[in-house]
Amino acid sequence: MYYTLQAPTYVPYQGYLGHFARSEDMVLNLILQSIAGERNDELFYQELIRLAPTEKEKEVITGIRDDERKHNQMFRNIYTQLTGASPTGIEATEPIEHVSDYLSGIENALFGELKAFEKYRTLYLNIRPEYRNMIFEIMTDEIKHASYYNWLYAKNNR
């Protein structure tokens, strides 16, 4: 006798959901949070670029900042496609953090990228399948950014 088991999916924002359970409201809320978060990151990274000690480091962080701009636009497009309306009134959800020193800024950026990845994983698991490739692209960029920030931290923590 065979039993079909449906593995639960852990969603940090809501606990365990059934395999096919999705919450459209949660998805839209996460997208709005992500739009604001990507903008916050862009502004934070602009300050890091100013403090970067070498041209190579400035280039790396500039590339990451540009990816954050791209992610912001991708999230806006997804939101518009899901709702039929552009996201409006989105402001920074957290106060813009000013960089006190380069190394602590790099550390904050590293952990911020990892935290964003976890949020986007939840989004990936709950969004309609036709949007998963876009979310996957954003997720892989976030992991790439974390790797770059790890390199920058190791390079400057002497």
PDB file of C-alpha atoms in Angstrom:
ATOM      1  CA  MET A   1       0.000   0.000   0.000  1.00  0.00           C
ATOM      2  CA  TYR A   2       1.386   3.383  -1.009  1.00  0.00           C
ATOM      3  CA  TYR A   3       0.600   6.675   0.610  1.00  0.00           C
ATOM      4  CA  THR A   4       1.027   9.949  -1.106  1.00  0.00           C
ATOM      5  CA  LEU A   5       2.592  12.366   1.272  1.00  0.00           C
ATOM      6  CA  GLN A   6       2.537  16.034   0.660  1.00  0.00           C
ATOM      7  CA  ALA A   7       5.655  17.600   2.114  1.00  0.00           C
ATOM      8  CA  PRO A   8       4.901  20.849   3.924  1.00  0.00           C
ATOM      9  CA  THR A   9       6.677  23.982   2.822  1.00  0.00           C
ATOM     10  CA  TYR A  10       8.167  26.122   5.542  1.00  0.00           C
ATOM     11  CA  VAL A  11       7.433  29.800   5.058  1.00  0.00           C
ATOM     12  CA  PRO A  12       9.204  31.946   7.674  1.00  0.00           C
ATOM     13  CA  TYR A  13       6.536  34.657   7.529  1.00  0.00           C
ATOM     14  CA  GLN A  14       3.607  32.262   8.038  1.00  0.00           C
ATOM     15  CA  GLY A  15       4.888  28.919   9.341  1.00  0.00           C
ATOM     16  CA  TYR A  16       4.099  25.684   7.527  1.00  0.00           C
ATOM     17  CA  LEU A  17       1.826  25.818   4.527  1.00  0.00           C
ATOM     18  CA  GLY A  18       0.576  22.987   2.391  1.00  0.00           C
ATOM     19  CA  HIS A  19       2.521  22.328  -0.802  1.00  0.00           C
ATOM     20  CA  PHE A  20       0.111  24.210  -3.067  1.00  0.00           C
ATOM     21  CA  ALA A  21      -1.058  26.855  -0.611  1.00  0.00           C
ATOM     22  CA  ARG A  22      -0.274  30.411  -1.628  1.00  0.00           C
ATOM     23  CA  SER A  23      -1.321  33.696  -0.173  1.00  0.00           C
ATOM     24  CA  GLU A  24      -1.683  36.409  -2.796  1.00  0.00           C
ATOM     25  CA  ASP A  25      -1.792  39.073  -0.084  1.00  0.00           C
ATOM     26  CA  MET A  26       1.463  37.805   1.426  1.00  0.00           C
ATOM     27  CA  VAL A  27       3.099  37.774  -2.028  1.00  0.00           C
ATOM     28  CA  LEU A  28       2.016  41.347  -2.760  1.00  0.00           C
ATOM     29  CA  ASN A  29       3.178  42.495   0.666  1.00  0.00           C
ATOM     30  CA  LEU A  30       6.580  40.849   0.186  1.00  0.00           C
ATOM     31  CA  ILE A  31       6.909  42.465  -3.242  1.00  0.00           C
ATOM     32  CA  LEU A  32       6.150  45.913  -1.806  1.00  0.00           C
ATOM     33  CA  GLN A  33       8.671  45.315   1.003  1.00  0.00           C
ATOM     34  CA  SER A  34      11.202  44.197  -1.592  1.00  0.00           C
ATOM     35  CA  ILE A  35      10.742  47.304  -3.727  1.00  0.00           C
ATOM     36  CA  ALA A  36      11.460  49.498  -0.715  1.00  0.00           C
ATOM     37  CA  GLY A  37      14.307  47.252   0.440  1.00  0.00           C
ATOM     38  CA  GLU A  38      16.045  47.293  -2.931  1.00  0.00           C
ATOM     39  CA  ARG A  39      15.858  51.099  -2.927  1.00  0.00           C
ATOM     40  CA  ASN A  40      17.291  51.226   0.614  1.00  0.00           C
ATOM     41  CA  ASP A  41      20.138  48.960  -0.493  1.00  0.00           C
ATOM     42  CA  GLU A  42      20.847  51.107  -3.527  1.00  0.00           C
ATOM     43  CA  LEU A  43      21.237  54.222  -1.356  1.00  0.00           C
ATOM     44  CA  PHE A  44      23.341  52.371   1.225  1.00  0.00           C
ATOM     45  CA  TYR A  45      25.646  50.981  -1.462  1.00  0.00           C
ATOM     46  CA  GLN A  46      26.061  54.449  -2.939  1.00  0.00           C
ATOM     47  CA  GLU A  47      27.634  55.470   0.378  1.00  0.00           C
ATOM     48  CA  LEU A  48      29.857  52.372   0.337  1.00  0.00           C
ATOM     49  CA  ILE A  49      31.077  53.281  -3.148  1.00  0.00           C
ATOM     50  CA  ARG A  50      32.132  56.681  -1.812  1.00  0.00           C
ATOM     51  CA  LEU A  51      34.173  54.995   0.968  1.00  0.00           C
ATOM     52  CA  ALA A  52      35.698  52.189  -1.103  1.00  0.00           C
ATOM     53  CA  PRO A  53      39.509  52.412  -0.980  1.00  0.00           C
ATOM     54  CA  THR A  54      40.279  51.128  -4.507  1.00  0.00           C
ATOM     55  CA  GLU A  55      38.826  51.480  -7.985  1.00  0.00           C
ATOM     56  CA  LYS A  56      38.303  47.710  -8.174  1.00  0.00           C
ATOM     57  CA  GLU A  57      36.199  47.768  -5.001  1.00  0.00           C
ATOM     58  CA  LYS A  58      34.217  50.730  -6.308  1.00  0.00           C
ATOM     59  CA  GLU A  59      33.532  48.796  -9.530  1.00  0.00           C
ATOM     60  CA  VAL A  60      32.331  45.727  -7.626  1.00  0.00           C
ATOM     61  CA  ILE A  61      29.972  47.706  -5.391  1.00  0.00           C
ATOM     62  CA  THR A  62      28.760  49.774  -8.352  1.00  0.00           C
ATOM     63  CA  GLY A  63      27.816  46.542 -10.134  1.00  0.00           C
ATOM     64  CA  ILE A  64      25.914  45.380  -7.049  1.00  0.00           C
ATOM     65  CA  ARG A  65      24.149  48.754  -6.766  1.00  0.00           C
ATOM     66  CA  ASP A  66      23.122  48.533 -10.412  1.00  0.00           C
ATOM     67  CA  ASP A  67      21.717  45.038  -9.803  1.00  0.00           C
ATOM     68  CA  GLU A  68      19.638  46.441  -6.928  1.00  0.00           C
ATOM     69  CA  ARG A  69      18.176  49.000  -9.332  1.00  0.00           C
ATOM     70  CA  LYS A  70      17.373  46.185 -11.766  1.00  0.00           C
ATOM     71  CA  HIS A  71      15.704  44.161  -8.984  1.00  0.00           C
ATOM     72  CA  ASN A  72      13.611  47.159  -7.970  1.00  0.00           C
ATOM     73  CA  GLN A  73      12.325  47.457 -11.538  1.00  0.00           C
ATOM     74  CA  MET A  74      11.691  43.710 -11.799  1.00  0.00           C
ATOM     75  CA  PHE A  75       9.643  43.744  -8.589  1.00  0.00           C
ATOM     76  CA  ARG A  76       7.695  46.759  -9.848  1.00  0.00           C
ATOM     77  CA  ASN A  77       6.929  44.931 -13.098  1.00  0.00           C
ATOM     78  CA  ILE A  78       5.782  41.800 -11.256  1.00  0.00           C
ATOM     79  CA  TYR A  79       3.560  43.860  -8.955  1.00  0.00           C
ATOM     80  CA  THR A  80       1.992  45.651 -11.925  1.00  0.00           C
ATOM     81  CA  GLN A  81       1.378  42.373 -13.744  1.00  0.00           C
ATOM     82  CA  LEU A  82      -0.225  40.798 -10.664  1.00  0.00           C
ATOM     83  CA  THR A  83      -2.452  43.746  -9.736  1.00  0.00           C
ATOM     84  CA  GLY A  84      -2.934  45.721 -12.934  1.00  0.00           C
ATOM     85  CA  ALA A  85      -1.704  48.830 -11.097  1.00  0.00           C
ATOM     86  CA  SER A  86       1.703  50.344 -10.528  1.00  0.00           C
ATOM     87  CA  PRO A  87       3.014  50.300  -6.965  1.00  0.00           C
ATOM     88  CA  THR A  88       2.637  53.753  -5.475  1.00  0.00           C
ATOM     89  CA  GLY A  89       3.571  55.475  -2.260  1.00  0.00           C
ATOM     90  CA  ILE A  90       6.452  53.151  -1.560  1.00  0.00           C
ATOM     91  CA  GLU A  91       8.970  54.780   0.686  1.00  0.00           C
ATOM     92  CA  ALA A  92      11.911  53.371   2.541  1.00  0.00           C
ATOM     93  CA  THR A  93      10.606  50.921   5.131  1.00  0.00           C
ATOM     94  CA  GLU A  94      13.678  51.374   7.271  1.00  0.00           C
ATOM     95  CA  PRO A  95      15.619  54.537   7.964  1.00  0.00           C
ATOM     96  CA  ILE A  96      18.481  54.912   5.534  1.00  0.00           C
ATOM     97  CA  GLU A  97      21.486  53.622   7.390  1.00  0.00           C
ATOM     98  CA  HIS A  98      24.538  55.806   7.051  1.00  0.00           C
ATOM     99  CA  VAL A  99      27.858  54.058   6.781  1.00  0.00           C
ATOM    100  CA  SER A 100      30.055  54.883   9.745  1.00  0.00           C
ATOM    101  CA  ASP A 101      33.079  53.038   8.385  1.00  0.00           C
ATOM    102  CA  TYR A 102      33.777  50.951   5.317  1.00  0.00           C
ATOM    103  CA  LEU A 103      34.351  47.572   6.974  1.00  0.00           C
ATOM    104  CA  SER A 104      31.210  47.680   9.128  1.00  0.00           C
ATOM    105  CA  GLY A 105      29.283  48.819   6.045  1.00  0.00           C
ATOM    106  CA  ILE A 106      30.542  45.795   4.122  1.00  0.00           C
ATOM    107  CA  GLU A 107      29.527  43.532   7.008  1.00  0.00           C
ATOM    108  CA  ASN A 108      26.034  45.057   7.126  1.00  0.00           C
ATOM    109  CA  ALA A 109      25.705  44.693   3.362  1.00  0.00           C
ATOM    110  CA  LEU A 110      26.743  41.022   3.525  1.00  0.00           C
ATOM    111  CA  PHE A 111      24.123  40.155   6.137  1.00  0.00           C
ATOM    112  CA  GLY A 112      21.523  42.285   4.341  1.00  0.00           C
ATOM    113  CA  GLU A 113      22.023  40.325   1.128  1.00  0.00           C
ATOM    114  CA  LEU A 114      21.612  37.017   2.975  1.00  0.00           C
ATOM    115  CA  LYS A 115      18.466  38.263   4.710  1.00  0.00           C
ATOM    116  CA  ALA A 116      17.034  39.397   1.367  1.00  0.00           C
ATOM    117  CA  PHE A 117      17.742  35.951  -0.088  1.00  0.00           C
ATOM    118  CA  GLU A 118      15.664  34.338   2.662  1.00  0.00           C
ATOM    119  CA  LYS A 119      12.749  36.705   1.988  1.00  0.00           C
ATOM    120  CA  TYR A 120      12.960  36.048  -1.749  1.00  0.00           C
ATOM    121  CA  ARG A 121      13.008  32.296  -1.146  1.00  0.00           C
ATOM    122  CA  THR A 122       9.669  32.672   0.639  1.00  0.00           C
ATOM    123  CA  LEU A 123       8.402  34.739  -2.281  1.00  0.00           C
ATOM    124  CA  TYR A 124       9.665  32.133  -4.761  1.00  0.00           C
ATOM    125  CA  LEU A 125       7.811  29.343  -2.957  1.00  0.00           C
ATOM    126  CA  ASN A 126       4.533  31.270  -2.876  1.00  0.00           C
ATOM    127  CA  ILE A 127       4.368  33.256  -6.092  1.00  0.00           C
ATOM    128  CA  ARG A 128       2.646  31.964  -9.201  1.00  0.00           C
ATOM    129  CA  PRO A 129       4.936  29.688 -11.234  1.00  0.00           C
ATOM    130  CA  GLU A 130       5.149  32.037 -14.216  1.00  0.00           C
ATOM    131  CA  TYR A 131       7.068  34.557 -12.077  1.00  0.00           C
ATOM    132  CA  ARG A 132       9.527  32.148 -10.493  1.00  0.00           C
ATOM    133  CA  ASN A 133      12.261  32.596 -13.105  1.00  0.00           C
ATOM    134  CA  MET A 134      12.410  36.314 -12.350  1.00  0.00           C
ATOM    135  CA  ILE A 135      12.541  35.679  -8.598  1.00  0.00           C
ATOM    136  CA  PHE A 136      15.208  33.010  -9.149  1.00  0.00           C
ATOM    137  CA  GLU A 137      17.347  35.528 -11.055  1.00  0.00           C
ATOM    138  CA  ILE A 138      17.050  37.998  -8.180  1.00  0.00           C
ATOM    139  CA  MET A 139      17.864  35.278  -5.624  1.00  0.00           C
ATOM    140  CA  THR A 140      21.002  34.193  -7.458  1.00  0.00           C
ATOM    141  CA  ASP A 141      22.111  37.816  -7.737  1.00  0.00           C
ATOM    142  CA  GLU A 142      21.715  38.208  -3.965  1.00  0.00           C
ATOM    143  CA  ILE A 143      23.917  35.162  -3.317  1.00  0.00           C
ATOM    144  CA  LYS A 144      26.479  36.524  -5.793  1.00  0.00           C
ATOM    145  CA  HIS A 145      26.416  39.869  -3.962  1.00  0.00           C
ATOM    146  CA  ALA A 146      26.941  38.129  -0.610  1.00  0.00           C
ATOM    147  CA  SER A 147      29.985  36.383  -2.101  1.00  0.00           C
ATOM    148  CA  TYR A 148      31.400  39.683  -3.321  1.00  0.00           C
ATOM    149  CA  TYR A 149      30.846  41.301   0.076  1.00  0.00           C
ATOM    150  CA  ASN A 150      32.489  38.317   1.744  1.00  0.00           C
ATOM    151  CA  TRP A 151      35.530  38.858  -0.506  1.00  0.00           C
ATOM    152  CA  LEU A 152      35.557  42.599   0.238  1.00  0.00           C
ATOM    153  CA  TYR A 153      35.328  41.941   3.976  1.00  0.00           C
ATOM    154  CA  ALA A 154      38.190  39.421   3.924  1.00  0.00           C
ATOM    155  CA  LYS A 155      40.311  41.728   1.770  1.00  0.00           C
ATOM    156  CA  ASN A 156      39.888  44.675   4.152  1.00  0.00           C
ATOM    157  CA  ASN A 157      39.856  42.927   7.538  1.00  0.00           C
ATOM    158  CA  ARG A 158      43.586  42.798   8.166  1.00  0.00           C
TER     159      ARG A 158
END
